[in-house]
Amino acid sequence: MTQESIQGLSAAAMLEVWEQGSGRHPLDQALLLLRYGFPEEPFEAMCEWSIGQRDAHLFALRRQTIGDHIAAYAECPACRNGLEFELSCSALLASVPTSVTTWTTVEQDGRVWELRGPNSRDLALATSVADPAQARRVILSRCVRNGTEDAAEVWTGADETALAGRLSELDPLAEVLIDLRCEQCGEGWQAPFDIVTFFWNELQSRSRRLVQEVDLLARTYGWTEGEVLRLSEQRRGLYVEMALS
């Protein structure tokens, strides 16, 4: 996956993705973004990507669609003070392994285990379970194996915790944690950053603005939606300025 090989979402594609994904589960929204952003990839294969692989593609798509720079916001857990922070899609993508192995062999407390990063199908099953501890066991039961045995039958509680940690190590982008410190009270913490939710919220905001621009330019110049959306963002912005003047 190279920057040159990725095309950002067009204005028309943004509206289609937003319309089809509105109100759906974030897992579905992520796969919908991938379908439009990487049309050459088989959908079944994308469902099998680990969450880190999935999110790496979403960071790359976001970079090509909106830009590399991300301005985000978090709230201090101690004093509720708001804090702005910045991220770079390219910097985060630099942590992605250059080669991807489906199953990786690791040793834990004298036992040999085979692990793979959870994928969208695994998370879909886990989200159907109300109890968080049981949801984690669902993921581990699908992503951990121990020779010919059922891994879930032989691991201990300590194994469960340790193996969950090893899964995170294998797939670094599956959970992005940002080290932050509150300027108000000095509290330090790790804030999770979810590219699916963040990118979707950006797309939703831009799509609503696009609909408003289409409405304005259609009423002003008599253009169709397709004609407005085919304009570059810069030209469309100039026409909007003139229509409002």
PDB file of C-alpha atoms in Angstrom, residues 71-73 204:
ATOM      1  CA  ALA A  71      -6.571  17.926  14.950  1.00  0.00           C
ATOM      2  CA  ALA A  72      -8.339  16.048  17.750  1.00  0.00           C
ATOM      3  CA  TYR A  73      -9.814  16.787  21.158  1.00  0.00           C
ATOM      4  CA  GLN A 204     -20.587  13.279   7.850  1.00  0.00           C
TER       5      GLN A 204
END
